[in-house]
mmCIF file of C-alpha atoms in Angstrom:
data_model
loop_
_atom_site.group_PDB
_atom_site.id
_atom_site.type_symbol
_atom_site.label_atom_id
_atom_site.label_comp_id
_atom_site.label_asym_id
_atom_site.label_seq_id
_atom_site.Cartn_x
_atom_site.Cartn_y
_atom_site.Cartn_z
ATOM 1 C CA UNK A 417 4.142 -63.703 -63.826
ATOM 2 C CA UNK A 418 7.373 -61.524 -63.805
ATOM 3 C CA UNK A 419 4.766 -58.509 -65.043
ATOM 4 C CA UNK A 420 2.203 -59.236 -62.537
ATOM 5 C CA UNK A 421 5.548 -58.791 -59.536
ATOM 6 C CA UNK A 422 6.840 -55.923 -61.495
ATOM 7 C CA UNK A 423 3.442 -54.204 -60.999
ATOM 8 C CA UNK A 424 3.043 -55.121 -57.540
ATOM 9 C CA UNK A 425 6.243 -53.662 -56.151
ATOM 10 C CA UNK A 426 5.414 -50.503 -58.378
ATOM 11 C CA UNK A 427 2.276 -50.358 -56.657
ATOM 12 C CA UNK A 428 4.117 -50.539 -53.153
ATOM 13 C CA UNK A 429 6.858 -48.212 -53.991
ATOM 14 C CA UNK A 430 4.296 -45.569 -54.936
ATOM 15 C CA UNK A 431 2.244 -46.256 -51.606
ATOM 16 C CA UNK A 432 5.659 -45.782 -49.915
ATOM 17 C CA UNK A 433 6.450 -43.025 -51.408
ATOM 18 C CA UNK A 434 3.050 -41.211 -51.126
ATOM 19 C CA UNK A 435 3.360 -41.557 -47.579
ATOM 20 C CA UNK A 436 6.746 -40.430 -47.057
ATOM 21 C CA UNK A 437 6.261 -37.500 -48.956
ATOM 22 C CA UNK A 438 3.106 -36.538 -46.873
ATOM 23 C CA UNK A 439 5.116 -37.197 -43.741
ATOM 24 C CA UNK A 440 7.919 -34.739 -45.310
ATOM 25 C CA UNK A 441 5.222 -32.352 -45.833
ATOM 26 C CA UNK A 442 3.675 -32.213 -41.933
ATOM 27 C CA UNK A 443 7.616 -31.846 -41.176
ATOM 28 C CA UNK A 444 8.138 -29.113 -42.665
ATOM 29 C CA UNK A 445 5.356 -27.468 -41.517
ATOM 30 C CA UNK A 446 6.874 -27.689 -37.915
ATOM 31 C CA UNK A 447 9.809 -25.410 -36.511
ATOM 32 C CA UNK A 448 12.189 -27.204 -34.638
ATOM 33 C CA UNK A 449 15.220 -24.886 -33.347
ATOM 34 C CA UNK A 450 16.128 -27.844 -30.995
ATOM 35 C CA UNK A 451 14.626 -30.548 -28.636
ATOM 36 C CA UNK A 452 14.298 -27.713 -25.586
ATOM 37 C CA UNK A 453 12.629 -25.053 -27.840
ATOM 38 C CA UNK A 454 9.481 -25.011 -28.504
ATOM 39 C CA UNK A 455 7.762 -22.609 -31.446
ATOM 40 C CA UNK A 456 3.736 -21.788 -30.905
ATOM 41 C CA UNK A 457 2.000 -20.161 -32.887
ATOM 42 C CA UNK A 458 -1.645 -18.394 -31.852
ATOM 43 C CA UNK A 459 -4.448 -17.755 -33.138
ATOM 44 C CA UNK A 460 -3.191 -14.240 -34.653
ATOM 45 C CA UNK A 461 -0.604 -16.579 -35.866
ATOM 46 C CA UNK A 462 2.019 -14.187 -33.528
ATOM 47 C CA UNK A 463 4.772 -16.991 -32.635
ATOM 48 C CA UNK A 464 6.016 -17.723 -28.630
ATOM 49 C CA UNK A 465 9.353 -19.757 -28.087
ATOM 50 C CA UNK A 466 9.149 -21.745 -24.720
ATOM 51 C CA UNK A 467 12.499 -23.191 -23.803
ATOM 52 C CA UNK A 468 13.161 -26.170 -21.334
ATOM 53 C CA UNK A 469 15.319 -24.725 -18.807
ATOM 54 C CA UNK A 470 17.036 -27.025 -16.237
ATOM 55 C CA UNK A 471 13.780 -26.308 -13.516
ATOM 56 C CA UNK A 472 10.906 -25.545 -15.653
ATOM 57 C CA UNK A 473 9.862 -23.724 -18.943
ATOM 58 C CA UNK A 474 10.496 -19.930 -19.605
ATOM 59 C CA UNK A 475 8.464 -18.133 -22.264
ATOM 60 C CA UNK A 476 10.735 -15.297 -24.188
ATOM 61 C CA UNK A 477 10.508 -11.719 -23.453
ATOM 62 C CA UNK A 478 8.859 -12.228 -20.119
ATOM 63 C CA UNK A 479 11.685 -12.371 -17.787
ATOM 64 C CA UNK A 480 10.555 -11.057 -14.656
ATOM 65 C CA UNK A 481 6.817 -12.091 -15.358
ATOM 66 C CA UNK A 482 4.814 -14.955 -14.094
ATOM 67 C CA UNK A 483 3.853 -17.383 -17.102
ATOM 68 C CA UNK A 484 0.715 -19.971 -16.293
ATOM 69 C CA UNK A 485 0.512 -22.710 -19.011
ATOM 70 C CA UNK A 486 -3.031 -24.038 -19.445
ATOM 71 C CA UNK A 487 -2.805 -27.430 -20.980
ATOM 72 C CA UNK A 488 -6.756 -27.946 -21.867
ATOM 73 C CA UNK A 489 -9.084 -29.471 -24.171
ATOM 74 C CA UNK A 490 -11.976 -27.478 -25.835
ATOM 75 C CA UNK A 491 -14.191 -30.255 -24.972
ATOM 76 C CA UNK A 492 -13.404 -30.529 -21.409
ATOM 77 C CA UNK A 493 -15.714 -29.148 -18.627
ATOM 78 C CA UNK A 494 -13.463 -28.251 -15.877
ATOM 79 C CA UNK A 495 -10.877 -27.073 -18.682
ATOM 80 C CA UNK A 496 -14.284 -24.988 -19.408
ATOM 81 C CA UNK A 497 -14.805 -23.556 -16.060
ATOM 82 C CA UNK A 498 -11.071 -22.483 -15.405
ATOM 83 C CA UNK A 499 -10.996 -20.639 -19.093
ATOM 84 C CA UNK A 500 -12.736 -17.104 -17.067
ATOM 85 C CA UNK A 501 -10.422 -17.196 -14.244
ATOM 86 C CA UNK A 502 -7.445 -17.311 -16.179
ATOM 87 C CA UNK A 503 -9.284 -14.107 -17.755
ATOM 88 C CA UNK A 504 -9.814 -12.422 -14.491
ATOM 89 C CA UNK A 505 -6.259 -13.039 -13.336
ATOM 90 C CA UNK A 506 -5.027 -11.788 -16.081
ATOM 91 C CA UNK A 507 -6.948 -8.393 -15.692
ATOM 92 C CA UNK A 508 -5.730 -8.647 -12.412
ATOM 93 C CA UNK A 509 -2.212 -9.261 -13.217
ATOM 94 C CA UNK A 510 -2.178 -7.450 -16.691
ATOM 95 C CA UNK A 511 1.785 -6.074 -16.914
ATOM 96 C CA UNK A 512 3.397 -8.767 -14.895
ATOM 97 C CA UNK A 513 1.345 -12.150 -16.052
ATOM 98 C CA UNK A 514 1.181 -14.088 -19.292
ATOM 99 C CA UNK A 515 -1.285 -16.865 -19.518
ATOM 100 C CA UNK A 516 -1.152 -19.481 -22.845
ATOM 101 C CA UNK A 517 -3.283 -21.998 -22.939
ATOM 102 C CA UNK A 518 -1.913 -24.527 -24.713
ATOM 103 C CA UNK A 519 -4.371 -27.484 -26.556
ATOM 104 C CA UNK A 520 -3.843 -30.590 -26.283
ATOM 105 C CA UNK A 521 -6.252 -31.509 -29.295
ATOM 106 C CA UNK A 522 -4.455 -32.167 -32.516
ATOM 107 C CA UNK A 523 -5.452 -30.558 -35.664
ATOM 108 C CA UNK A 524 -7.565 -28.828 -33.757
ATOM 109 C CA UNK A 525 -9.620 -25.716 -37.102
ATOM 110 C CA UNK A 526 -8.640 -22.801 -35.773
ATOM 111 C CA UNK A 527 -12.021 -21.301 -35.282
ATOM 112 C CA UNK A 528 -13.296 -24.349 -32.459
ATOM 113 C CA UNK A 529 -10.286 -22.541 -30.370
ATOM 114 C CA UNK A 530 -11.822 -19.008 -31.515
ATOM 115 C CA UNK A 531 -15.336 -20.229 -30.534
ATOM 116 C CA UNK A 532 -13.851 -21.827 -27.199
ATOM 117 C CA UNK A 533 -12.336 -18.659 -26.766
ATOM 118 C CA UNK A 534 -15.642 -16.444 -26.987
ATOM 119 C CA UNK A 535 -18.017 -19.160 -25.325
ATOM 120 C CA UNK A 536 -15.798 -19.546 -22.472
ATOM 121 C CA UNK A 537 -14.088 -15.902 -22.047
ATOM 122 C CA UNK A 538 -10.950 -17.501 -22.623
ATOM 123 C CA UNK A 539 -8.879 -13.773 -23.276
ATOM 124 C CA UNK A 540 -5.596 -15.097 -22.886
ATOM 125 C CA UNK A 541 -3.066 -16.326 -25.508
ATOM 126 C CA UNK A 542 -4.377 -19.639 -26.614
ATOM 127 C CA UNK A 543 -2.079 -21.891 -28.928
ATOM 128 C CA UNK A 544 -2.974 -23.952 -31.713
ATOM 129 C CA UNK A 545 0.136 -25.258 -33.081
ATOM 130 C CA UNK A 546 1.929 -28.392 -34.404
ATOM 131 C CA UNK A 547 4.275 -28.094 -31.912
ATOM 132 C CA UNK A 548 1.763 -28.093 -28.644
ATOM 133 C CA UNK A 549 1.900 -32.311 -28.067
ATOM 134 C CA UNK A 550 5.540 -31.746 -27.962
ATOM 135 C CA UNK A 551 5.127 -29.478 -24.983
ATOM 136 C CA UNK A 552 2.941 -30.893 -23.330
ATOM 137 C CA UNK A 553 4.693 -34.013 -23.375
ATOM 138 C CA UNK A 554 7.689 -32.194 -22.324
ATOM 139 C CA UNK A 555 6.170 -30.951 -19.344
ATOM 140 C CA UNK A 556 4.282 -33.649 -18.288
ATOM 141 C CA UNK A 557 7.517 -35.665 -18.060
ATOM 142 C CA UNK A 558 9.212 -32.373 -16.343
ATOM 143 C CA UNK A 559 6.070 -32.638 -13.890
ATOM 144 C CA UNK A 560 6.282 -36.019 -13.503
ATOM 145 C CA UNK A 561 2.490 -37.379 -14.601
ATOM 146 C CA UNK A 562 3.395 -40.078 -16.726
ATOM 147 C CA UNK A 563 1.794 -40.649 -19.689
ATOM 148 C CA UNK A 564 -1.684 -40.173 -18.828
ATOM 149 C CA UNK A 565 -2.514 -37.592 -17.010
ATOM 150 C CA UNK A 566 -5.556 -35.792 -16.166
ATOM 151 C CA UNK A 567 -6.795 -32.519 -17.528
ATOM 152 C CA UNK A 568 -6.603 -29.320 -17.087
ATOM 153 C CA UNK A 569 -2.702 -28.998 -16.287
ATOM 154 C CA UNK A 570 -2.141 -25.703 -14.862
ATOM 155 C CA UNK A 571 1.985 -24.946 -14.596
ATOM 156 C CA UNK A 572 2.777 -21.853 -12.994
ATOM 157 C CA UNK A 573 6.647 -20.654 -13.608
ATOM 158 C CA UNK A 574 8.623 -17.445 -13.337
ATOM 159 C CA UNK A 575 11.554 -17.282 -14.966
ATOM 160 C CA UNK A 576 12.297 -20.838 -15.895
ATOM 161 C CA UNK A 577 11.672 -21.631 -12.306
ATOM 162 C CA UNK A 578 8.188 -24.169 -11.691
ATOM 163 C CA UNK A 579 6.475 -21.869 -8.807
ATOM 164 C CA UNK A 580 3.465 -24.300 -8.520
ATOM 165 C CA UNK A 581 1.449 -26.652 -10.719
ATOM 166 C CA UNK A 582 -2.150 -27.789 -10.229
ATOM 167 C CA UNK A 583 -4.081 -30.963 -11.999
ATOM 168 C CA UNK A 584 -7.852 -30.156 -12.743
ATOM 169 C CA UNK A 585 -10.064 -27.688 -11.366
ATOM 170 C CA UNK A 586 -8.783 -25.102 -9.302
ATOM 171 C CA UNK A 587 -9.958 -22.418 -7.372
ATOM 172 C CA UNK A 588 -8.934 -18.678 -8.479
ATOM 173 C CA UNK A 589 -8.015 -17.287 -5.118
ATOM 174 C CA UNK A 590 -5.304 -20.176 -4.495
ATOM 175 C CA UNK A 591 -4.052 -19.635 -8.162
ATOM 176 C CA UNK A 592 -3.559 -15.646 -7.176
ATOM 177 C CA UNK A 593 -1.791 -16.505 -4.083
ATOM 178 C CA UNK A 594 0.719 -18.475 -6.067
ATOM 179 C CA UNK A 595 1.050 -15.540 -8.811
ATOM 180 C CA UNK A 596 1.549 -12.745 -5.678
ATOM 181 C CA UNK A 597 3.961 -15.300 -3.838
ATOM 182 C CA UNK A 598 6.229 -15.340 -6.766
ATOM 183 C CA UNK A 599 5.978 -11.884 -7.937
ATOM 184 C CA UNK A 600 7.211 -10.493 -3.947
ATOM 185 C CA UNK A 601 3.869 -9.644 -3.146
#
């Protein structure tokens, strides 16, 4: 009997420890410079750090540029149809707009966002990183949508300042107003 317990919590301790050790392992995997910093990595595996400011998000080394945030899914139509007018803003906008569409799918390969990318003309930063739910969740809470909120998410800010934000399919002309309203024009 006592060898049939001491067996049994062996065989618990190891499950315990098997799973904390693959938790450790996802961990350290993510960046975390603190809980209003975000690290994302894209698909060139180049790294962006978004930071929480106190009334919105600010991308570094874009001060004085409009940032859109495209909070999608790969599998989502309208998420689908916005991907090329985010491209043809950007053209539009090229030296004073960054776009970064940011995935809400988790573990997510790497080439479905490359594929989504070249299906949907989607020629914009796209991130695929462990720290995307954390953003998203950030901002949906800075945006005030709860918990469940619809998709896509588009967050328009200029230098840590929210300018606009739109929920699901939008058209490209009121998206460009926004973008020339906060860039003076």
């Amino acid at each position: 009997m006592a060898k049939t317990t001491i067996i049994t919590l062996l065989l618990i301790l190891s499950f315990l420890l098997q799973a904390c050790s693959k938790e450790d392992s996802s961990q350290a995997n993510t960046i975390i410079i603190n809980k209003n910093e975000f690290v994302l990595t894209a698909l060139d595996n180049k790294q962006y750090v978004v930071k929480k400011e106190v009334d919105g998000y600010s991308l570094e080394g874009a001060k004085g540029k409009v940032v859109i945030f495209d909070i999608f899914a790969t599998w989502c139509p309208p998420c689908r149809a916005t991907a090329p007018h985010l491209t043809s803003l950007k053209r539009k906008f090229s030296k004073d707009l960054v776009i970064i569409g940011v995935t809400i799918e988790d573990d997510l390969p790497n080439q479905k966002l490359a594929d989504f990318r070249h299906t949907y003309d989607a020629n914009y930063i796209l991130v695929n990183s462990l720290q995307n739910r954390r953003l998203v969740n950030s901002m949906a809470g800075f945006l005030k949508l709860g918990n469940n909120f619809p998709i896509p998410i588009m967050a328009i800010f200029k230098d840590g300042k929210l300018v606009k934000h739109y929920l699901g399919l939008v058209e490209e002309e009121f998206v460009e107003s926004d973008i020339k309203r906060a860039l003076g024009h």
